[in-house]
């Protein structure tokens, strides 16, 4: 699927499911899977980009993806009326920044997943 086809399909699906703010996308020949915010993905997508498939997911499904990847090292708890993520990095992991508490936001979920996987998620 080329970039222009992808944009059309994503926009159509988002019009029916606006709560799905994440995109899970892949290229078959590279065994490549990645996640991003739909808006950021569309902003950086080139017309020549080739994507083999995608799925739009909501924040709860993204949370389950992060939980599964972190294997018990991330929790979601309510603190002062707001949801907070507490993440324990893998032992020996070099981090971009030493932060283990995050607001429960789409951006934080992606940040934890990216640090957990070294920006290389493979399903």
PDB file of C-alpha atoms in Angstrom:
ATOM      1  CA  UNK A   1       0.000   0.000   0.000  1.00  0.00           C
ATOM      2  CA  UNK A   2       1.445   3.356  -1.013  1.00  0.00           C
ATOM      3  CA  UNK A   3       1.288   6.504   1.112  1.00  0.00           C
ATOM      4  CA  UNK A   4      -1.667   8.156  -0.624  1.00  0.00           C
ATOM      5  CA  UNK A   5      -3.781   4.966  -0.364  1.00  0.00           C
ATOM      6  CA  UNK A   6      -2.831   4.601   3.264  1.00  0.00           C
ATOM      7  CA  UNK A   7      -3.840   8.167   4.123  1.00  0.00           C
ATOM      8  CA  UNK A   8      -7.233   7.632   2.539  1.00  0.00           C
ATOM      9  CA  UNK A   9      -7.857   4.364   4.421  1.00  0.00           C
ATOM     10  CA  UNK A  10      -6.641   5.743   7.754  1.00  0.00           C
ATOM     11  CA  UNK A  11      -8.804   8.849   7.501  1.00  0.00           C
ATOM     12  CA  UNK A  12     -11.833   6.783   6.597  1.00  0.00           C
ATOM     13  CA  UNK A  13     -11.321   4.412   9.529  1.00  0.00           C
ATOM     14  CA  UNK A  14     -10.661   7.306  11.929  1.00  0.00           C
ATOM     15  CA  UNK A  15     -13.927   8.946  10.890  1.00  0.00           C
ATOM     16  CA  UNK A  16     -15.742   5.827  12.169  1.00  0.00           C
ATOM     17  CA  UNK A  17     -13.497   5.271  15.211  1.00  0.00           C
ATOM     18  CA  UNK A  18     -12.055   8.597  16.468  1.00  0.00           C
ATOM     19  CA  UNK A  19     -11.030   6.975  19.776  1.00  0.00           C
ATOM     20  CA  UNK A  20      -8.402   4.918  17.945  1.00  0.00           C
ATOM     21  CA  UNK A  21      -5.500   7.331  18.210  1.00  0.00           C
ATOM     22  CA  UNK A  22      -2.652   4.835  17.674  1.00  0.00           C
ATOM     23  CA  UNK A  23      -1.528   3.069  14.548  1.00  0.00           C
ATOM     24  CA  UNK A  24       0.185  -0.299  14.505  1.00  0.00           C
ATOM     25  CA  UNK A  25       1.791  -0.757  11.103  1.00  0.00           C
ATOM     26  CA  UNK A  26       4.106  -3.208   9.388  1.00  0.00           C
ATOM     27  CA  UNK A  27       6.156  -4.179   6.380  1.00  0.00           C
ATOM     28  CA  UNK A  28       6.044  -7.912   5.679  1.00  0.00           C
ATOM     29  CA  UNK A  29       9.438  -8.359   4.039  1.00  0.00           C
ATOM     30  CA  UNK A  30      11.259  -6.878   7.035  1.00  0.00           C
ATOM     31  CA  UNK A  31       9.255  -8.560   9.816  1.00  0.00           C
ATOM     32  CA  UNK A  32       8.796  -4.987  10.931  1.00  0.00           C
ATOM     33  CA  UNK A  33       6.090  -3.693  13.281  1.00  0.00           C
ATOM     34  CA  UNK A  34       5.894  -0.191  14.680  1.00  0.00           C
ATOM     35  CA  UNK A  35       3.481   1.932  16.679  1.00  0.00           C
ATOM     36  CA  UNK A  36       2.824   5.659  16.555  1.00  0.00           C
ATOM     37  CA  UNK A  37       0.151   8.255  17.111  1.00  0.00           C
ATOM     38  CA  UNK A  38      -2.024   8.428  14.010  1.00  0.00           C
ATOM     39  CA  UNK A  39      -1.586  12.196  13.712  1.00  0.00           C
ATOM     40  CA  UNK A  40       2.213  12.005  13.940  1.00  0.00           C
ATOM     41  CA  UNK A  41       2.309   9.053  11.544  1.00  0.00           C
ATOM     42  CA  UNK A  42       0.269  10.941   8.946  1.00  0.00           C
ATOM     43  CA  UNK A  43       2.404  14.075   9.378  1.00  0.00           C
ATOM     44  CA  UNK A  44       5.600  12.163   8.550  1.00  0.00           C
ATOM     45  CA  UNK A  45       4.228   9.750   5.935  1.00  0.00           C
ATOM     46  CA  UNK A  46       5.662  10.177   2.436  1.00  0.00           C
ATOM     47  CA  UNK A  47       3.654   9.371  -0.682  1.00  0.00           C
ATOM     48  CA  UNK A  48       6.370   6.933  -1.717  1.00  0.00           C
ATOM     49  CA  UNK A  49       6.226   5.056   1.603  1.00  0.00           C
ATOM     50  CA  UNK A  50       5.236   1.416   1.292  1.00  0.00           C
ATOM     51  CA  UNK A  51       3.312  -0.155   4.165  1.00  0.00           C
ATOM     52  CA  UNK A  52       1.931  -3.688   3.992  1.00  0.00           C
ATOM     53  CA  UNK A  53      -0.742  -3.269   6.634  1.00  0.00           C
ATOM     54  CA  UNK A  54      -1.997  -1.341   9.594  1.00  0.00           C
ATOM     55  CA  UNK A  55      -4.425  -1.471  12.457  1.00  0.00           C
ATOM     56  CA  UNK A  56      -5.785   1.495  14.405  1.00  0.00           C
ATOM     57  CA  UNK A  57      -5.979   0.889  18.139  1.00  0.00           C
ATOM     58  CA  UNK A  58      -7.260   2.827  21.134  1.00  0.00           C
ATOM     59  CA  UNK A  59      -5.427   3.811  24.309  1.00  0.00           C
ATOM     60  CA  UNK A  60      -6.613   0.783  26.278  1.00  0.00           C
ATOM     61  CA  UNK A  61      -5.289  -1.619  23.651  1.00  0.00           C
ATOM     62  CA  UNK A  62      -1.995   0.266  23.557  1.00  0.00           C
ATOM     63  CA  UNK A  63      -1.825  -0.023  27.347  1.00  0.00           C
ATOM     64  CA  UNK A  64      -2.257  -3.809  27.047  1.00  0.00           C
ATOM     65  CA  UNK A  65       0.541  -3.893  24.432  1.00  0.00           C
ATOM     66  CA  UNK A  66       2.884  -2.010  26.774  1.00  0.00           C
ATOM     67  CA  UNK A  67       1.912  -4.244  29.701  1.00  0.00           C
ATOM     68  CA  UNK A  68       2.609  -7.395  27.704  1.00  0.00           C
ATOM     69  CA  UNK A  69       5.965  -6.104  26.476  1.00  0.00           C
ATOM     70  CA  UNK A  70       7.096  -4.973  29.937  1.00  0.00           C
ATOM     71  CA  UNK A  71       6.193  -8.326  31.503  1.00  0.00           C
ATOM     72  CA  UNK A  72       5.006  -6.968  34.854  1.00  0.00           C
ATOM     73  CA  UNK A  73       7.409  -4.027  35.089  1.00  0.00           C
ATOM     74  CA  UNK A  74       4.771  -1.386  34.397  1.00  0.00           C
ATOM     75  CA  UNK A  75       1.697  -0.542  36.439  1.00  0.00           C
ATOM     76  CA  UNK A  76      -1.113   1.964  36.141  1.00  0.00           C
ATOM     77  CA  UNK A  77      -2.279   3.570  39.373  1.00  0.00           C
ATOM     78  CA  UNK A  78      -4.435   6.482  40.360  1.00  0.00           C
ATOM     79  CA  UNK A  79      -2.623   9.259  42.166  1.00  0.00           C
ATOM     80  CA  UNK A  80      -4.335  12.503  43.241  1.00  0.00           C
ATOM     81  CA  UNK A  81      -7.197  11.770  40.861  1.00  0.00           C
ATOM     82  CA  UNK A  82      -4.970  11.207  37.810  1.00  0.00           C
ATOM     83  CA  UNK A  83      -3.741   7.976  36.278  1.00  0.00           C
ATOM     84  CA  UNK A  84       0.018   7.472  36.431  1.00  0.00           C
ATOM     85  CA  UNK A  85       2.266   4.838  34.879  1.00  0.00           C
ATOM     86  CA  UNK A  86       5.103   3.451  36.962  1.00  0.00           C
ATOM     87  CA  UNK A  87       7.731   1.715  34.853  1.00  0.00           C
ATOM     88  CA  UNK A  88      10.733  -0.270  36.013  1.00  0.00           C
ATOM     89  CA  UNK A  89      13.219  -0.516  33.149  1.00  0.00           C
ATOM     90  CA  UNK A  90      14.884  -3.855  32.409  1.00  0.00           C
ATOM     91  CA  UNK A  91      18.000  -4.462  34.481  1.00  0.00           C
ATOM     92  CA  UNK A  92      21.077  -2.932  32.876  1.00  0.00           C
ATOM     93  CA  UNK A  93      18.992  -0.845  30.447  1.00  0.00           C
ATOM     94  CA  UNK A  94      20.611   2.433  29.380  1.00  0.00           C
ATOM     95  CA  UNK A  95      17.901   5.086  29.341  1.00  0.00           C
ATOM     96  CA  UNK A  96      17.586   8.353  27.490  1.00  0.00           C
ATOM     97  CA  UNK A  97      16.462   9.879  30.776  1.00  0.00           C
ATOM     98  CA  UNK A  98      16.012   8.470  34.257  1.00  0.00           C
ATOM     99  CA  UNK A  99      12.260   8.691  34.538  1.00  0.00           C
ATOM    100  CA  UNK A 100      10.085   5.926  35.907  1.00  0.00           C
ATOM    101  CA  UNK A 101       6.773   7.745  36.570  1.00  0.00           C
ATOM    102  CA  UNK A 102       4.729   9.020  33.653  1.00  0.00           C
ATOM    103  CA  UNK A 103       1.306  10.570  33.204  1.00  0.00           C
ATOM    104  CA  UNK A 104      -1.077   8.089  31.577  1.00  0.00           C
ATOM    105  CA  UNK A 105      -1.067   9.703  28.146  1.00  0.00           C
ATOM    106  CA  UNK A 106      -0.709   8.359  24.612  1.00  0.00           C
ATOM    107  CA  UNK A 107       2.728   9.955  24.365  1.00  0.00           C
ATOM    108  CA  UNK A 108       3.902   8.284  27.586  1.00  0.00           C
ATOM    109  CA  UNK A 109       2.750   4.864  26.435  1.00  0.00           C
ATOM    110  CA  UNK A 110       4.780   5.252  23.255  1.00  0.00           C
ATOM    111  CA  UNK A 111       7.789   6.582  25.156  1.00  0.00           C
ATOM    112  CA  UNK A 112       7.835   3.559  27.470  1.00  0.00           C
ATOM    113  CA  UNK A 113       7.354   1.137  24.564  1.00  0.00           C
ATOM    114  CA  UNK A 114      10.131   2.811  22.562  1.00  0.00           C
ATOM    115  CA  UNK A 115      12.567   2.699  25.478  1.00  0.00           C
ATOM    116  CA  UNK A 116      11.579  -0.856  26.309  1.00  0.00           C
ATOM    117  CA  UNK A 117      12.209  -2.035  22.735  1.00  0.00           C
ATOM    118  CA  UNK A 118      15.045   0.282  21.679  1.00  0.00           C
ATOM    119  CA  UNK A 119      12.634   1.614  19.025  1.00  0.00           C
ATOM    120  CA  UNK A 120      12.508  -1.844  17.435  1.00  0.00           C
ATOM    121  CA  UNK A 121       9.276  -3.590  18.347  1.00  0.00           C
ATOM    122  CA  UNK A 122       8.840  -7.062  16.899  1.00  0.00           C
ATOM    123  CA  UNK A 123       5.578  -8.854  17.631  1.00  0.00           C
TER     124      UNK A 123
END
